[in-house]
Tab-separated table of C-alpha atoms in Angstrom:
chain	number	residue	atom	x	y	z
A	1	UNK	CA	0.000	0.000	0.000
A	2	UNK	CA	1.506	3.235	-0.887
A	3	UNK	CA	1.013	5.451	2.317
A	4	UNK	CA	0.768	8.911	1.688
A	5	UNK	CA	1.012	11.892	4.341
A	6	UNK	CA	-0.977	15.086	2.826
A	7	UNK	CA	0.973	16.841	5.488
A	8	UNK	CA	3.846	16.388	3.218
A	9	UNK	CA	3.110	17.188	0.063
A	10	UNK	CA	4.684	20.540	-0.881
A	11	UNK	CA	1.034	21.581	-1.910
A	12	UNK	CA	-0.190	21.077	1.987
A	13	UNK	CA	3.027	23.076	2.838
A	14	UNK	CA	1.827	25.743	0.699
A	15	UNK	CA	-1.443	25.858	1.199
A	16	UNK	CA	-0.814	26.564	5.150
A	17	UNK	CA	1.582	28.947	4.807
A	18	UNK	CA	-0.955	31.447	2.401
A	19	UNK	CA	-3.488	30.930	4.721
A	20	UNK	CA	-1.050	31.855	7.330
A	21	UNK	CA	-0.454	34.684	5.943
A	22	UNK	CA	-4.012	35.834	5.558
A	23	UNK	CA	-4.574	35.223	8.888
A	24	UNK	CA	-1.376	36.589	10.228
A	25	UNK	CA	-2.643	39.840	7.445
A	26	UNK	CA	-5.941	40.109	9.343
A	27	UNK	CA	-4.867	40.106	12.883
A	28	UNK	CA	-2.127	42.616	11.619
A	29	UNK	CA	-5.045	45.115	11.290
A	30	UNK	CA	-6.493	44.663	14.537
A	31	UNK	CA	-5.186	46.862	17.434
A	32	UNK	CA	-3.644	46.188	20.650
A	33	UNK	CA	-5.736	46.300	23.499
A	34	UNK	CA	-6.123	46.614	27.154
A	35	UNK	CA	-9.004	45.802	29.244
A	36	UNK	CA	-7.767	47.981	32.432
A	37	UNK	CA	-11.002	48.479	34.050
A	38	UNK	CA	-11.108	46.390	37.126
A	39	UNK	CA	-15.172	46.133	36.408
A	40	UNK	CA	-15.296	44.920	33.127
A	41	UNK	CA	-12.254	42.775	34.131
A	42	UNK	CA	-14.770	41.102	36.748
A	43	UNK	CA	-17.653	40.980	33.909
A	44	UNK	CA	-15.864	39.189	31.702
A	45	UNK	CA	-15.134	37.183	34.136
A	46	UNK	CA	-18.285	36.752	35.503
A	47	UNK	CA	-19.555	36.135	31.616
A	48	UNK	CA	-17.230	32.937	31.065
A	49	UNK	CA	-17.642	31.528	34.600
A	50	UNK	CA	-21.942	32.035	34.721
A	51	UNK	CA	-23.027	32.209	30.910
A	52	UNK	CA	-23.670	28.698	29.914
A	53	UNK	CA	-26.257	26.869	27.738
A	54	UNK	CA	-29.530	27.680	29.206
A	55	UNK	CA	-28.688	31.431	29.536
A	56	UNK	CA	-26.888	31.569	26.010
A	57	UNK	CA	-30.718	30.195	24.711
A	58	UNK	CA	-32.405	32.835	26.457
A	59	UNK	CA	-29.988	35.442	25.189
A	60	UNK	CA	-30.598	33.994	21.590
A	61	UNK	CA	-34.326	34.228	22.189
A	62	UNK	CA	-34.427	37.858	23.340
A	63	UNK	CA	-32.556	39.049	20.484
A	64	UNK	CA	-34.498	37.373	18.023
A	65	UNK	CA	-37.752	38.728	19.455
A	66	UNK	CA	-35.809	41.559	18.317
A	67	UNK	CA	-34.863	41.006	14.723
A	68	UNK	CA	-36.356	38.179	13.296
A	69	UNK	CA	-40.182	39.436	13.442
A	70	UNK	CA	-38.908	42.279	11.393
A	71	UNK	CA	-36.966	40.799	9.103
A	72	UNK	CA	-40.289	38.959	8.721
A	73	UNK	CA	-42.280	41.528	8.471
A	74	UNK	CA	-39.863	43.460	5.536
A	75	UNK	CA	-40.372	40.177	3.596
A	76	UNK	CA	-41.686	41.693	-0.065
A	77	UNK	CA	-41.865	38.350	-1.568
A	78	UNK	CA	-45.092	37.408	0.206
A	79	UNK	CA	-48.447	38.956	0.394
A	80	UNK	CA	-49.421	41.384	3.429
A	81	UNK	CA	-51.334	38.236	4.967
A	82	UNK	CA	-48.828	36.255	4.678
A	83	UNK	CA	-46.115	38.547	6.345
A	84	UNK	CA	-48.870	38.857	9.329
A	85	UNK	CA	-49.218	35.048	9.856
A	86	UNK	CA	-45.528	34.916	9.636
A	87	UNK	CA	-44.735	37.744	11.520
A	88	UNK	CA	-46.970	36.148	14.565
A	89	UNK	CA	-45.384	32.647	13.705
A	90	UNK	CA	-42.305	33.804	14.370
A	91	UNK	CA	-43.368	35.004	17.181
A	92	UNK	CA	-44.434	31.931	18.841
A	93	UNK	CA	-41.838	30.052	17.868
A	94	UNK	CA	-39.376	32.270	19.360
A	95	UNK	CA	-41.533	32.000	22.582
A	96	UNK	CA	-42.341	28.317	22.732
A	97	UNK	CA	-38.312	27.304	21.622
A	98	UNK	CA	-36.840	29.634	24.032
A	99	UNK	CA	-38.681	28.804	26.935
A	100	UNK	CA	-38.288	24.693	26.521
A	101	UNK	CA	-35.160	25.120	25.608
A	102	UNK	CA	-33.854	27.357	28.938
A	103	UNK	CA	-36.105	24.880	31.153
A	104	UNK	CA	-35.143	21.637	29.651
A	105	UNK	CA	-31.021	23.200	29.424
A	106	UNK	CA	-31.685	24.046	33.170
A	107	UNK	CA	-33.347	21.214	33.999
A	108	UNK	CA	-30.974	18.608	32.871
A	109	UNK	CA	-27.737	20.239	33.918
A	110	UNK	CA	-29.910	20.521	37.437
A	111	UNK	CA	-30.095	16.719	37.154
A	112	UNK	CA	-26.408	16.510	36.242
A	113	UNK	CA	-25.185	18.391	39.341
A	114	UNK	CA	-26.753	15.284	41.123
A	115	UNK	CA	-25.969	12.734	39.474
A	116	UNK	CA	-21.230	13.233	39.561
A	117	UNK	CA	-20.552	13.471	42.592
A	118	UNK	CA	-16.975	13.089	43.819
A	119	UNK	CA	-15.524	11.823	46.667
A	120	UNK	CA	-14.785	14.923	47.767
A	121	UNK	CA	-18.188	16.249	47.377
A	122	UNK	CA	-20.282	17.796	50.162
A	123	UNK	CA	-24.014	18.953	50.624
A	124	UNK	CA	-25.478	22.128	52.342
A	125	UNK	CA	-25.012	21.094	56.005
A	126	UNK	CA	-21.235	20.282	54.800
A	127	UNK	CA	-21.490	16.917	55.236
A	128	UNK	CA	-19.674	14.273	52.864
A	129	UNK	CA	-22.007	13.079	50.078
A	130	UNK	CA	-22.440	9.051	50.431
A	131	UNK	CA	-21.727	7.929	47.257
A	132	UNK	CA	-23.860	5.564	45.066
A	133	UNK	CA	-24.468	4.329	41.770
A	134	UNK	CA	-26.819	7.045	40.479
A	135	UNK	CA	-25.783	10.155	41.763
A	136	UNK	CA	-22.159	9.174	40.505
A	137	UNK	CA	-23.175	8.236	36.889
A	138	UNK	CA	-21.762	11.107	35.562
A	139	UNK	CA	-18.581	11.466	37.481
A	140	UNK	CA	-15.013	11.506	35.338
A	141	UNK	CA	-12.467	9.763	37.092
A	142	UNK	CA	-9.900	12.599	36.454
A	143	UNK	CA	-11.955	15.709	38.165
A	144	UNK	CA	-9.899	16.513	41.337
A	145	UNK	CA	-12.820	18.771	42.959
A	146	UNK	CA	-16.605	19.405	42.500
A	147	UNK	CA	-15.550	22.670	43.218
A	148	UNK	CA	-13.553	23.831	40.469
A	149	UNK	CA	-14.560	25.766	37.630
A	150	UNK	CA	-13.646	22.619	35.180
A	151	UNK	CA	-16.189	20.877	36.930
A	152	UNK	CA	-18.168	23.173	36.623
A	153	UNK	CA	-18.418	23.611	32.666
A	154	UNK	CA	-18.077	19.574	32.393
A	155	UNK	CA	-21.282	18.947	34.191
A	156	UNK	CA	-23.123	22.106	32.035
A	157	UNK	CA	-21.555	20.423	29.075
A	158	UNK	CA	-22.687	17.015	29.956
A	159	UNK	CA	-26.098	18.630	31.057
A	160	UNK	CA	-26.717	20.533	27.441
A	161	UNK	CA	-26.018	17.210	25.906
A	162	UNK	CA	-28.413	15.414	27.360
A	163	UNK	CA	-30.844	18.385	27.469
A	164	UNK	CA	-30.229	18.030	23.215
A	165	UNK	CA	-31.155	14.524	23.253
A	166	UNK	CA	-34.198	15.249	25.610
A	167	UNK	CA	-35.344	18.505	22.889
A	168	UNK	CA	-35.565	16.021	20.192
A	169	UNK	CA	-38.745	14.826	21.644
A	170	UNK	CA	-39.998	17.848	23.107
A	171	UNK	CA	-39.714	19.480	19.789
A	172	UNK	CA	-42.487	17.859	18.734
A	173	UNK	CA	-44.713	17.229	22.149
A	174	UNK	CA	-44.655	20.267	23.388
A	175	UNK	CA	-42.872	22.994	20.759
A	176	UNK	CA	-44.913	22.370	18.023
A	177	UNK	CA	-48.291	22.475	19.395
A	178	UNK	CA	-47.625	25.098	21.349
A	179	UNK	CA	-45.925	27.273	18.291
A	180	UNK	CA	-49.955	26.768	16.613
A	181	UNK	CA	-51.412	27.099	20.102
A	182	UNK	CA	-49.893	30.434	20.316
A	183	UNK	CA	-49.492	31.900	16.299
A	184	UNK	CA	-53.720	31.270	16.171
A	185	UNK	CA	-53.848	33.365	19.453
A	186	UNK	CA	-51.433	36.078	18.331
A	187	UNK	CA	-53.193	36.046	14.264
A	188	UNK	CA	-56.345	36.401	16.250
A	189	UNK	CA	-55.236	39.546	18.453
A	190	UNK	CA	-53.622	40.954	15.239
A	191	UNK	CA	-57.709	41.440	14.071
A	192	UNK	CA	-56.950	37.799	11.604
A	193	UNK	CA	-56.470	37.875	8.444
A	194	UNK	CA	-58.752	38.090	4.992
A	195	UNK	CA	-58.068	34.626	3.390
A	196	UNK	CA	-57.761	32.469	6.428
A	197	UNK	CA	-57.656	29.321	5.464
A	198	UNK	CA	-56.297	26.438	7.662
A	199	UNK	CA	-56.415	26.340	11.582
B	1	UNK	CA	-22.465	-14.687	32.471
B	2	UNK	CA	-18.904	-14.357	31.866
B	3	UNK	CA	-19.018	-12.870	28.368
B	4	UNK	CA	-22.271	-10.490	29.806
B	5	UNK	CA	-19.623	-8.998	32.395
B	6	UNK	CA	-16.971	-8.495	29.444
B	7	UNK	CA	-19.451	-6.494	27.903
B	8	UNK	CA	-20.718	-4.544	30.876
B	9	UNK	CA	-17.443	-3.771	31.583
B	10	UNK	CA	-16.411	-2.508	28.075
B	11	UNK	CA	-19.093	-0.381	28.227
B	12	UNK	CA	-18.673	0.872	31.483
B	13	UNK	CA	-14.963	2.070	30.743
B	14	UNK	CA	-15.879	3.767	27.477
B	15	UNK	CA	-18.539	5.389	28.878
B	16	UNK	CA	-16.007	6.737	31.679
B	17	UNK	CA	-13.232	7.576	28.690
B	18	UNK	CA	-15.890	9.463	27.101
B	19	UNK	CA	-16.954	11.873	30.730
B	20	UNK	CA	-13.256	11.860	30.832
B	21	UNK	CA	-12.770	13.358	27.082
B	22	UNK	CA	-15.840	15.507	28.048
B	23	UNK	CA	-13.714	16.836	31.082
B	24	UNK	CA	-10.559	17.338	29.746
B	25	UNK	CA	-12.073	19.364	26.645
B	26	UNK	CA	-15.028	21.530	27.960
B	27	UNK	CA	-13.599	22.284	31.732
B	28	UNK	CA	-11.495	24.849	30.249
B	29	UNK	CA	-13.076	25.497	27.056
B	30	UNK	CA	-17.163	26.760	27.929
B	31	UNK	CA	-16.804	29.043	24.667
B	32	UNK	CA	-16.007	25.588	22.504
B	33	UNK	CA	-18.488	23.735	24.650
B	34	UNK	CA	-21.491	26.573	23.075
B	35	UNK	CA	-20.257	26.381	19.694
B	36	UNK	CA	-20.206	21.984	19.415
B	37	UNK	CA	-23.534	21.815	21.638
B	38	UNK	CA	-24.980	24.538	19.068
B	39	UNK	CA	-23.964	22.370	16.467
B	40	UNK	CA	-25.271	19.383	17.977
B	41	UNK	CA	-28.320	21.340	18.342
B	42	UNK	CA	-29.123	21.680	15.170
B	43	UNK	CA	-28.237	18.503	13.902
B	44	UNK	CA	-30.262	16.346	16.413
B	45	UNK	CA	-32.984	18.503	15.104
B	46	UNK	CA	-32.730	18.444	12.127
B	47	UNK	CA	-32.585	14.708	11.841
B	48	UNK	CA	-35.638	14.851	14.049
B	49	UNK	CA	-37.149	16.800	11.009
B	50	UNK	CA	-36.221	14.543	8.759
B	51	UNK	CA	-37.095	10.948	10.652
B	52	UNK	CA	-40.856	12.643	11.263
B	53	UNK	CA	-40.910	12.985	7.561
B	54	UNK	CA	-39.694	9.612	6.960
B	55	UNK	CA	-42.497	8.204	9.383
B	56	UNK	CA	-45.331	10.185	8.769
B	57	UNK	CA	-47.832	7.880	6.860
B	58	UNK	CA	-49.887	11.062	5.658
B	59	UNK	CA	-46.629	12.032	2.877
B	60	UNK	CA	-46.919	10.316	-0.046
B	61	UNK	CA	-43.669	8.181	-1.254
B	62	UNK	CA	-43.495	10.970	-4.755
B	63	UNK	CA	-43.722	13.677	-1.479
B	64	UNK	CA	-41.128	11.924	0.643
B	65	UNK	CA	-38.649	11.681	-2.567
B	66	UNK	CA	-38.973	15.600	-2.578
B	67	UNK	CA	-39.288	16.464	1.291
B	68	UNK	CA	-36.371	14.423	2.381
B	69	UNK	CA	-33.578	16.007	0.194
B	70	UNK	CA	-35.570	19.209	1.442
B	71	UNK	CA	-35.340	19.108	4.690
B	72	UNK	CA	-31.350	18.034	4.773
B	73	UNK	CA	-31.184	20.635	2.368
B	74	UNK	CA	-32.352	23.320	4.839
B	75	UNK	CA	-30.563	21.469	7.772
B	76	UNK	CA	-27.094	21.784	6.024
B	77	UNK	CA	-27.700	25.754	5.444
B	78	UNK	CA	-28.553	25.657	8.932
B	79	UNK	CA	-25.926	23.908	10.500
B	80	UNK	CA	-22.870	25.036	8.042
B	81	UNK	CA	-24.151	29.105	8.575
B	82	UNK	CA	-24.072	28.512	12.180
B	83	UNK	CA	-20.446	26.607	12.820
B	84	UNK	CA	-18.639	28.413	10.062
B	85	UNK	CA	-19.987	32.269	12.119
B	86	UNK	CA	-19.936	31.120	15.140
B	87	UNK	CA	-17.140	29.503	15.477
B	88	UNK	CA	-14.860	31.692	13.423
B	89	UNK	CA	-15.650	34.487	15.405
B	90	UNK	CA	-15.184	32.275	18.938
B	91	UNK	CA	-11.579	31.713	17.107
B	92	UNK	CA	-10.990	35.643	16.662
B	93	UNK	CA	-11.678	36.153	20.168
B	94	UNK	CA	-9.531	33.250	21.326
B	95	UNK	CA	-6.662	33.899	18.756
B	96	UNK	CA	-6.344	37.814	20.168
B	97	UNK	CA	-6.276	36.688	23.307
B	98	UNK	CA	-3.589	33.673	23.106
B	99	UNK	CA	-1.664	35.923	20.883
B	100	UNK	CA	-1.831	38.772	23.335
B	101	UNK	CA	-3.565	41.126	21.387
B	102	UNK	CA	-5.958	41.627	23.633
B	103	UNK	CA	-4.719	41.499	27.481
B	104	UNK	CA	-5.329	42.351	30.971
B	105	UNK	CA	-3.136	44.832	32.303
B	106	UNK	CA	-1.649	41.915	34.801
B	107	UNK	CA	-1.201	39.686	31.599
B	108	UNK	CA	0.637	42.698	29.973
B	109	UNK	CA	2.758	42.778	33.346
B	110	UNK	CA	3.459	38.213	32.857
B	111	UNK	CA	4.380	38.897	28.820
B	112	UNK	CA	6.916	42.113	30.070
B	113	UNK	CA	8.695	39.697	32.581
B	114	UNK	CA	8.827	37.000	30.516
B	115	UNK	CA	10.466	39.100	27.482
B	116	UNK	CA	7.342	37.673	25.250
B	117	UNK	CA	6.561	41.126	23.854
B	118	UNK	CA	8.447	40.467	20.621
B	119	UNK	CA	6.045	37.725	20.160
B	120	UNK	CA	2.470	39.831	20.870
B	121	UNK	CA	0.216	39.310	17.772
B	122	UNK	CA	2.000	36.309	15.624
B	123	UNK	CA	-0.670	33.803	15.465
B	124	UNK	CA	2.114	31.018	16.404
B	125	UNK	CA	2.087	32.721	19.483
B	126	UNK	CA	0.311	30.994	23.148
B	127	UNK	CA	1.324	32.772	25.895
B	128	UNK	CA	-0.595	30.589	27.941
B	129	UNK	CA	2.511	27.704	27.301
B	130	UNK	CA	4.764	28.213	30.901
B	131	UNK	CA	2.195	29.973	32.807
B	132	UNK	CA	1.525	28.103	36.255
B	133	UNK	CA	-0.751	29.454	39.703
B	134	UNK	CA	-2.287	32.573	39.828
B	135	UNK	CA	-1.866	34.198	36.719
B	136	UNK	CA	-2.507	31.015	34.475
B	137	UNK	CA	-5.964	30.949	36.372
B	138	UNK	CA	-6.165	34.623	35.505
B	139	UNK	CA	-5.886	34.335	31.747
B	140	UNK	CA	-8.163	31.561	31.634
B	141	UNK	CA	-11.171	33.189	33.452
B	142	UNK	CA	-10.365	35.950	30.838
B	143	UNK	CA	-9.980	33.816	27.792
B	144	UNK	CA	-13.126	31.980	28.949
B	145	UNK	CA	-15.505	35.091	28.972
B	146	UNK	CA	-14.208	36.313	25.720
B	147	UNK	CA	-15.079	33.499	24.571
B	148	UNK	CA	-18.390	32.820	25.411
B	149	UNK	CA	-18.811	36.417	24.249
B	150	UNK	CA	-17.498	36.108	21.001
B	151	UNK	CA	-19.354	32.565	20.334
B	152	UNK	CA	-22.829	34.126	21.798
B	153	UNK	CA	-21.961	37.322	19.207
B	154	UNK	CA	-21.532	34.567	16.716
B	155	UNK	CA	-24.833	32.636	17.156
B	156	UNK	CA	-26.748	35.817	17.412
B	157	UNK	CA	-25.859	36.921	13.937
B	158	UNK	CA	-25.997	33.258	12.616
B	159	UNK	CA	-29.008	32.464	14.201
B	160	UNK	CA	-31.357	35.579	14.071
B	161	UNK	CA	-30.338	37.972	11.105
B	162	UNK	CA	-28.143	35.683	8.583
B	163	UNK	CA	-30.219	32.071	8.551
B	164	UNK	CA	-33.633	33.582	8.767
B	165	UNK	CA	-32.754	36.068	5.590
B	166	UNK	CA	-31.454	32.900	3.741
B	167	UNK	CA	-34.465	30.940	4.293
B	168	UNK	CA	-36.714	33.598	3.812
B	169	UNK	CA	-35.392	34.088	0.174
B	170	UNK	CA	-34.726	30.395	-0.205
B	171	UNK	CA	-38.642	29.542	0.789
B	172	UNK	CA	-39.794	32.742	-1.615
B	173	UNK	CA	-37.861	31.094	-4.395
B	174	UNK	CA	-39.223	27.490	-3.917
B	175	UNK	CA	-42.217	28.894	-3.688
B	176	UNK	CA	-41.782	30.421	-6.993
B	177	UNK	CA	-40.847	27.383	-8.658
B	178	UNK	CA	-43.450	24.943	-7.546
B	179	UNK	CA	-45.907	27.515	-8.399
B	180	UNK	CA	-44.025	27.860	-11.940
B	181	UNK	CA	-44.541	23.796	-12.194
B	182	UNK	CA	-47.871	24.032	-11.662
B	183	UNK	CA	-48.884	26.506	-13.954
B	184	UNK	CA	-47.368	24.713	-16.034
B	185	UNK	CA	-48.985	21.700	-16.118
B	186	UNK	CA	-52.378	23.888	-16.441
B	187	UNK	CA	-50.648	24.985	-19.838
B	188	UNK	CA	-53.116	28.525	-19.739
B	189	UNK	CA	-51.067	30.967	-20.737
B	190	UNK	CA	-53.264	33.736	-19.113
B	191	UNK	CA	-53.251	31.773	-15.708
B	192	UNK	CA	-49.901	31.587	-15.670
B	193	UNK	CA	-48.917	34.695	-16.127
B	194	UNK	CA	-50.808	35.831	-13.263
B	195	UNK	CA	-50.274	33.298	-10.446
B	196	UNK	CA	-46.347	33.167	-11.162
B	197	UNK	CA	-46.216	37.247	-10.498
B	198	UNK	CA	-48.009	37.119	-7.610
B	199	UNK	CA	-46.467	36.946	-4.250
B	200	UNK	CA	-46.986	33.961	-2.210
B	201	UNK	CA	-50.523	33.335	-1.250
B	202	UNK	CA	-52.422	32.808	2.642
B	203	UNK	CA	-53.073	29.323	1.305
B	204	UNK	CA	-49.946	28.242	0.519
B	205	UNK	CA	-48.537	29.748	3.400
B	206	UNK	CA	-50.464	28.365	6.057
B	207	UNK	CA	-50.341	24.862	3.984
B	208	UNK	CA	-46.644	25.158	4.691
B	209	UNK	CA	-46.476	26.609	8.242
B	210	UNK	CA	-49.294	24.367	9.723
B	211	UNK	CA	-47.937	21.065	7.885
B	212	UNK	CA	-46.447	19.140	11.021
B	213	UNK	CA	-42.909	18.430	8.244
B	214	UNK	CA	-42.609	22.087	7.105
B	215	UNK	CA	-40.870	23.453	10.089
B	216	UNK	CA	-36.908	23.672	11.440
B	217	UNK	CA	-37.197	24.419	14.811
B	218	UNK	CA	-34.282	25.585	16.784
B	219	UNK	CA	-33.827	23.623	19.930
């Protein structure tokens, strides 16, 4: 078998170094900067250590209550009833998605939390944890403490995960009945529309 | 019950190399952890999309042939818009900081002392390699919020302004088309001309919106 390494080839070689270059090129152009401020110092901070999955969906949900209704709503390539139906659509889905999706995240990495616990773990009284099967189904063997912020992010990660698998369901028993549930309600506040058709 | 414990047991120590993995690449990493969960968002539902068309016993085979190719049409735009902004902006906020671009003034103070300052901006350059104790837990707290603000910025603009113009133009211009086939087939000159140049209709809107396989829902 011939066995050849890509890395080798003196087209791979060149490849990397252009891109390289256009990379190096770009972050030419951006400035050198400071954060001094000892505030935004802690809210950055604060952002990486507190911002995870379930607060990342609600962001994502607030701003596209802000945009994505309008970009809707500017859409000339469908009729003015239409753009209402889809404007309230929108709408819902945004609603119904974002709040599943923050529970369910929340949920899960909730249920996470109690189920990898470490030896060295400890509940509110301060009291070692007794460890068992369950609530140590989730616990790496190379975490040190349930305190640190590795820990930390591992169980969120582990907890969006299975919050993913648990949305694939939920997407269809409760988001999508409750995207109609609430576009008929909005339609109908809107005043309907001429050519209704389909409920 | 010998080879039933083999198995057990293989599965039991993958399962613990794969919380391990887990560990060893999100602890540190919560910006990467967004951007592959993200990902993994939209693929699990996107292939939810799909198997519900697959199943559904109320689309026709000739339907299914159509909707399938459809629907991983509209989940590639998806999840390809979302990883390539996303995540290339998550790696401009990492990049400036691991290049030390973009510092704290007590990180400015570590590359000083350590005579890195030749080396701020080349994009060969970590100055994270040889930091130990306080300030190594320093620059990761700060590389950590960058990044999850970089890889939020990133799945704001992916999610709510670039995907939902694409698909609004992409559903306009399949709309377009099937109504083109259809006329078509009527083969009236008159009534095509007039249902191709109007804009997309209540009817086959709500068709669309209320069919349970016409819909991508974020999760």
């Amino acid at each position: 078998m011939l066995g050849i390494n890509i890395s080798n080839t003196a087209f791979y070689r060149t490849a990397k170094a252009g891109g390289q270059r256009v990379q190096q090129a770009f972050y030419d152009c951006l400035p050198n900067s400071v954060v001094g401020s000892e505030k935004w110092q802690k809210r950055i901070k604060w952002i990486g250590s507190e911002i995870s999955s379930p607060e990342n969906r609600l962001i994502l949900g607030a701003t596209a209550l802000m945009s994505q209704p309008f970009i809707d709503a500017k859409n000339k390539a469908v009729d003015e009833d239409t753009r209402k139906v889809s404007v309230c659509r929108t709408v819902a889905k945004i609603i119904a998605g974002t709040t599943t999706g923050f529970l369910i995240r929340k949920g899960c990495i909730s249920a996470i939390k109690n189920w990898s616990k470490l030896p060295s773990s400890v509940d509110k009284n301060g009291v070692r944890v007794k460890l068992t099967k369950l609530n140590t189904l989730f616990s790496p063997s190379k975490a040190g403490s349930d305190i640190s912020e590795a820990f930390k992010q591992y169980q969120n990660a582990i907890g969006t995960i299975l919050a993913l698998v648990v949305m694939m369901f939920t997407n269809f028993l409760i988001d999508a009945p409750l995207t109609k549930f609430l576009t008929n309600k909005f339609v109908k506040h809107s005043g309907g529309v001429n050519n209704e058709t389909s409920k | 019950m010998k080879p039933l414990n083999n198995v057990a047991e293989f599965m039991s120590k993958q399962f613990m190399n794969v919380k391990n993995y887990l560990y060893k690449n999100y602890g540190e990493a919560p910006g990467k952890m967004l951007v592959h969960t993200g990902v993994l968002g939209w693929i699990l539902s996107s292939a939810a999309q799909v198997t519900a068309v697959m199943f559904n016993d109320k689309i026709s085979a000739k339907e299914k042939l159509f909707l399938i190719p459809q629907e991983c049409a509209d989940a590639g735009v998806n999840i390809i818009s979302f990883y390539l902004v996303t995540n290339t902006l998550k790696n401009i906020g990492s990049k400036l900081v691991s290049t030390g671009k973009l510092v704290t003034p007590k990180i400015k103070q570590y590359i000083k002392q350590n005579n890195l300052t030749e080396e701020i901006g080349k994009i060969t350059t970590d100055i994270k390699k040889g930091m130990t104790g306080d300030i190594r837990e320093h620059y990761t707290d700060f590389k950590n919020g960058v990044d999850v603000i970089t890889s939020t910025t990133g799945a704001i603009l992916s999610c709510n302004i670039i995907t939902p113009v694409l698909r609004n133009q992409y559903a306009a211009n399949k709309q377009k088309e099937v109504l083109a086939k259809k006329n078509a087939n009527i083969k009236s000159p008159s009534l095509e001309y007039t249902s191709f140049h109007k804009p997309l209709r209540m009817t086959d809107y709500q068709l669309n919106a209320y069919s349970k396989y016409s819909s991508n829902m974020k999760i």
